[in-house]
Short mmCIF file of C-alpha atoms in Angstrom, two decimals:
data_model
loop_
_atom_site.label_atom_id
_atom_site.label_comp_id
_atom_site.label_asym_id
_atom_site.label_seq_id
_atom_site.Cartn_x
_atom_site.Cartn_y
_atom_site.Cartn_z
CA MET C 1 -112.90 34.17 6.76
CA LYS C 2 -109.81 36.02 8.14
CA ILE C 3 -106.53 34.35 7.66
CA LYS C 4 -104.58 36.25 10.48
CA ASN C 5 -104.02 33.95 13.53
CA SER C 6 -105.80 30.98 11.78
CA VAL C 7 -104.70 27.38 11.51
CA VAL C 8 -104.74 26.13 8.02
CA ILE C 9 -103.97 23.08 6.13
CA VAL C 10 -103.17 23.14 2.32
CA THR C 11 -103.17 19.89 0.21
CA GLY C 12 -100.80 19.44 -2.53
CA ALA C 13 -98.50 22.13 -0.89
CA ASN C 14 -95.04 21.06 -2.17
CA ARG C 15 -95.27 22.98 -5.50
CA GLY C 16 -97.31 25.15 -7.81
CA LEU C 17 -100.45 26.72 -6.34
CA GLY C 18 -100.23 24.90 -3.15
CA LYS C 19 -96.78 26.22 -2.35
CA GLN C 20 -97.99 29.66 -3.19
CA PHE C 21 -101.03 29.27 -0.87
CA ALA C 22 -98.86 28.16 1.99
CA ALA C 23 -96.30 31.00 1.42
CA GLN C 24 -98.92 33.71 1.26
CA LEU C 25 -100.92 32.39 4.21
CA LEU C 26 -97.82 32.88 6.19
CA GLU C 27 -97.34 36.39 4.90
CA ARG C 28 -101.00 37.20 5.88
CA GLY C 29 -100.38 36.19 9.45
CA ALA C 30 -101.69 32.65 9.76
CA GLU C 31 -100.70 31.24 13.15
CA ARG C 32 -99.89 27.75 11.71
CA VAL C 33 -99.71 26.46 8.18
CA TYR C 34 -99.76 22.66 7.58
CA ALA C 35 -98.21 21.98 4.10
CA ALA C 36 -99.56 18.57 3.17
CA ALA C 37 -98.00 16.50 0.42
CA ARG C 38 -97.53 12.91 -0.53
CA ASN C 39 -93.73 13.48 -0.21
CA PRO C 40 -93.46 16.00 2.57
CA GLU C 41 -89.58 15.92 2.29
CA LEU C 42 -90.19 17.97 -0.87
CA VAL C 43 -91.79 20.76 0.98
CA ASP C 44 -89.08 23.51 1.12
CA LEU C 45 -90.85 26.51 2.59
CA PRO C 46 -89.64 27.85 5.86
CA GLY C 47 -92.24 28.32 8.63
CA VAL C 48 -94.69 25.61 7.56
CA ASP C 49 -95.40 22.25 9.09
CA ALA C 50 -94.86 19.72 6.49
CA ILE C 51 -97.07 16.53 6.87
CA ARG C 52 -97.54 13.47 4.76
CA LEU C 53 -100.90 13.30 3.04
CA ASP C 54 -102.28 11.32 0.08
CA VAL C 55 -105.84 12.47 -0.27
CA THR C 56 -106.77 9.18 -1.97
CA ASP C 57 -105.80 7.34 1.22
CA GLN C 58 -108.37 7.51 3.98
CA GLN C 59 -105.89 6.63 6.68
CA HIS C 60 -103.58 9.48 5.47
CA VAL C 61 -106.68 11.83 5.79
CA ASP C 62 -107.60 10.66 9.33
CA ASP C 63 -104.06 10.86 10.45
CA ALA C 64 -103.65 14.37 9.18
CA ALA C 65 -106.92 15.43 10.89
CA HIS C 66 -105.59 13.87 14.16
CA ALA C 67 -102.20 15.64 13.82
CA VAL C 68 -103.82 19.10 13.09
CA GLY C 69 -106.47 18.73 15.84
CA HIS C 70 -108.72 21.51 14.36
CA ALA C 71 -108.32 23.67 11.35
CA ASP C 72 -109.85 27.02 10.89
CA ILE C 73 -109.28 26.75 7.12
CA VAL C 74 -108.95 23.69 4.79
CA ILE C 75 -107.61 24.47 1.25
CA ASN C 76 -108.44 21.55 -1.01
CA ASN C 77 -105.76 22.31 -3.63
CA ALA C 78 -104.31 18.85 -4.51
CA GLY C 79 -105.05 17.96 -8.09
CA PHE C 80 -104.20 15.51 -10.85
CA SER C 81 -104.66 15.54 -14.66
CA SER C 82 -103.78 12.74 -17.03
CA PHE C 83 -105.13 14.52 -20.05
CA ALA C 84 -107.21 11.48 -20.68
CA ARG C 85 -110.01 11.40 -23.19
CA LEU C 86 -113.48 10.18 -22.21
CA VAL C 87 -113.97 7.81 -25.15
CA ASP C 88 -110.56 6.05 -25.25
CA GLY C 89 -108.63 7.25 -22.31
CA ASP C 90 -107.25 4.84 -19.71
CA LEU C 91 -109.93 4.20 -17.17
CA ASN C 92 -107.39 3.95 -14.36
CA ASP C 93 -106.19 7.49 -15.11
CA ILE C 94 -109.74 8.67 -15.23
CA ARG C 95 -110.54 7.06 -11.85
CA ARG C 96 -107.45 8.61 -10.37
CA GLU C 97 -108.60 12.09 -11.36
CA ILE C 98 -111.98 11.50 -9.76
CA GLU C 99 -110.21 10.05 -6.69
CA VAL C 100 -107.96 13.03 -6.28
CA ASN C 101 -109.95 15.99 -7.55
CA TYR C 102 -113.41 14.97 -6.07
CA PHE C 103 -113.20 12.28 -3.55
CA GLY C 104 -109.94 13.60 -2.17
CA ALA C 105 -111.45 16.91 -1.36
CA LEU C 106 -114.57 15.28 -0.01
CA ARG C 107 -112.55 13.10 2.32
CA MET C 108 -110.87 16.18 3.66
CA ILE C 109 -114.17 17.95 4.14
CA ARG C 110 -115.66 14.96 5.97
CA ALA C 111 -112.69 14.70 8.28
CA PHE C 112 -112.59 18.41 9.24
CA ALA C 113 -116.09 19.54 9.03
CA PRO C 114 -117.36 17.96 12.34
CA ALA C 115 -114.79 19.97 14.41
CA MET C 116 -115.68 23.15 12.61
CA ARG C 117 -119.39 22.57 13.32
CA ASN C 118 -118.65 22.06 16.98
CA ARG C 119 -116.77 25.26 17.15
CA GLY C 120 -119.26 27.14 15.02
CA ARG C 121 -116.69 28.42 12.60
CA GLY C 122 -114.30 27.40 9.93
CA ALA C 123 -113.92 27.59 6.04
CA PHE C 124 -113.16 25.38 2.96
CA LEU C 125 -111.50 26.63 -0.12
CA ASN C 126 -111.99 24.16 -2.91
CA VAL C 127 -109.90 24.57 -6.14
CA SER C 128 -111.94 23.74 -9.18
CA SER C 129 -111.20 24.78 -12.81
CA VAL C 130 -112.74 26.38 -15.77
CA MET C 131 -112.47 22.89 -17.34
CA ALA C 132 -115.68 22.24 -15.27
CA TRP C 133 -117.40 24.27 -17.93
CA LEU C 134 -115.42 23.42 -21.14
CA GLY C 135 -114.98 20.71 -23.69
CA TYR C 136 -111.71 19.96 -25.42
CA GLU C 137 -110.30 17.36 -27.65
CA HIS C 138 -108.58 15.98 -24.56
CA SER C 139 -108.61 16.22 -20.81
CA ASN C 140 -112.39 16.05 -20.55
CA SER C 141 -112.13 13.51 -17.70
CA TYR C 142 -110.18 16.02 -15.77
CA GLY C 143 -113.02 18.54 -16.62
CA ALA C 144 -115.67 16.10 -15.41
CA SER C 145 -113.74 15.65 -11.97
CA LYS C 146 -113.55 19.44 -11.58
CA ALA C 147 -117.17 19.83 -12.43
CA ALA C 148 -117.97 17.37 -9.53
CA ASN C 149 -115.76 19.43 -7.31
CA TRP C 150 -117.62 22.65 -8.20
CA ALA C 151 -120.94 20.93 -7.71
CA MET C 152 -119.72 19.62 -4.38
CA SER C 153 -118.93 23.15 -3.16
CA ASN C 154 -122.55 24.29 -4.19
CA GLY C 155 -124.10 21.40 -2.31
CA LEU C 156 -121.86 21.93 0.86
CA ARG C 157 -123.04 25.46 1.19
CA GLU C 158 -126.64 24.23 1.67
CA GLU C 159 -125.59 21.33 3.93
CA LEU C 160 -123.46 23.55 6.18
CA ALA C 161 -125.81 26.56 6.13
CA GLY C 162 -126.12 27.98 9.60
CA ALA C 163 -123.02 26.19 10.92
CA GLY C 164 -120.82 29.18 10.58
CA ILE C 165 -118.66 27.48 7.88
CA GLN C 166 -117.67 29.26 4.76
CA VAL C 167 -117.43 27.18 1.50
CA SER C 168 -115.57 28.97 -1.30
CA SER C 169 -114.77 27.40 -4.67
CA VAL C 170 -112.14 28.70 -6.96
CA LEU C 171 -112.45 28.70 -10.80
CA LEU C 172 -109.40 29.42 -12.76
CA GLY C 173 -107.98 29.06 -16.33
CA SER C 174 -104.50 27.96 -17.38
CA THR C 175 -101.82 28.76 -14.70
CA ASP C 176 -98.05 28.33 -15.00
CA THR C 177 -97.66 25.17 -12.85
CA ASP C 178 -96.09 21.86 -13.46
CA MET C 179 -99.40 20.42 -14.56
CA MET C 180 -99.38 22.85 -17.50
CA ALA C 181 -95.66 22.59 -18.29
CA GLY C 182 -94.99 22.10 -22.02
CA ILE C 183 -98.51 23.43 -23.05
CA ASP C 184 -97.92 26.65 -25.06
CA VAL C 185 -100.88 28.95 -24.05
CA PRO C 186 -101.07 32.20 -22.09
CA LYS C 187 -100.90 31.42 -18.27
CA ASN C 188 -101.70 33.04 -15.08
CA ARG C 189 -98.78 33.74 -12.77
CA PRO C 190 -99.33 31.54 -9.59
CA GLU C 191 -98.28 34.20 -7.12
CA GLU C 192 -100.68 36.88 -8.76
CA LEU C 193 -103.56 34.34 -8.94
CA VAL C 194 -103.22 33.18 -5.29
CA ALA C 195 -103.14 36.70 -4.08
CA THR C 196 -106.49 37.46 -5.95
CA VAL C 197 -107.98 34.22 -4.53
CA LEU C 198 -107.00 34.92 -1.04
CA ASP C 199 -108.22 38.52 -1.19
CA GLN C 200 -111.63 37.33 -2.27
CA PHE C 201 -111.69 34.43 0.08
CA GLU C 202 -111.16 36.86 3.05
CA GLY C 203 -113.86 38.92 1.68
CA GLY C 204 -116.36 36.04 1.96
CA VAL C 205 -116.83 35.30 -1.77
CA ASN C 206 -118.44 32.00 -2.32
CA GLU C 207 -117.54 31.45 -5.92
CA ILE C 208 -114.06 33.08 -6.80
CA LEU C 209 -113.67 33.71 -10.44
CA ALA C 210 -109.89 34.06 -10.23
CA ASP C 211 -109.09 35.30 -13.87
CA ASP C 212 -110.57 36.64 -17.12
CA ALA C 213 -111.19 33.10 -18.37
CA ALA C 214 -113.36 32.16 -15.48
CA GLN C 215 -115.25 35.41 -15.42
CA GLY C 216 -115.86 35.26 -19.17
CA LEU C 217 -116.95 31.62 -19.17
CA LYS C 218 -119.30 32.12 -16.10
CA SER C 219 -120.98 35.07 -17.77
CA GLY C 220 -121.84 32.74 -20.78
CA LEU C 221 -123.13 29.56 -18.98
CA SER C 222 -126.53 30.24 -20.24
CA ASP C 223 -125.37 30.14 -23.95
CA ASP C 224 -125.79 27.12 -26.22
CA ARG C 225 -123.51 24.27 -25.05
CA GLY C 226 -121.70 24.18 -28.46
CA SER C 227 -120.04 27.48 -27.69
CA PHE C 228 -118.06 25.85 -24.87
CA ALA C 229 -115.66 23.91 -26.83
CA GLY C 230 -112.06 24.72 -26.23
#
């Protein structure tokens, strides 16, 4: 899917990866970039159209779809992590992770896919995580939500086959964003990672393994599950 002259909406676009996506889409010649955020007043990127969107609120999603009219590309970037454990984490935190990371993306897809089908073209870019394939002492509810996001992309390719709609998923490891602030591990640079993702997205890659962590983990998915502890 080519970015030049396209209309794009990016969720969670006020910071981190979302802001980088919006900035680089403009650099690549997108005709219009809608930077969606729960607090659009925090969007400080010249050249974008900031719109209010909480992906957990169906009315917000419907309003965004109405405001945009049609989108050539929808980037489902909005994400939430509570670092909750499965056994004793707060269920409200776990539910919010599922609501944002899975249902939020699905709401956007259901809102924008019909117009894409009618036009015979379009693309979704869904941001998942290597946590879909990992187990840690913490954050496993986040991993479960991202695994659902990954599986959703796989299923959508089948449901939308023949409709002219590209569905790409992004798998990535630790990246230097607000979500990872305070965690002392090696991290991707957001601007470099987004450039890699958009290059592959424009090349039509369905499953974008955006860094060494994603590539290494994907190659070992047939290994014994015990080797996937963090």
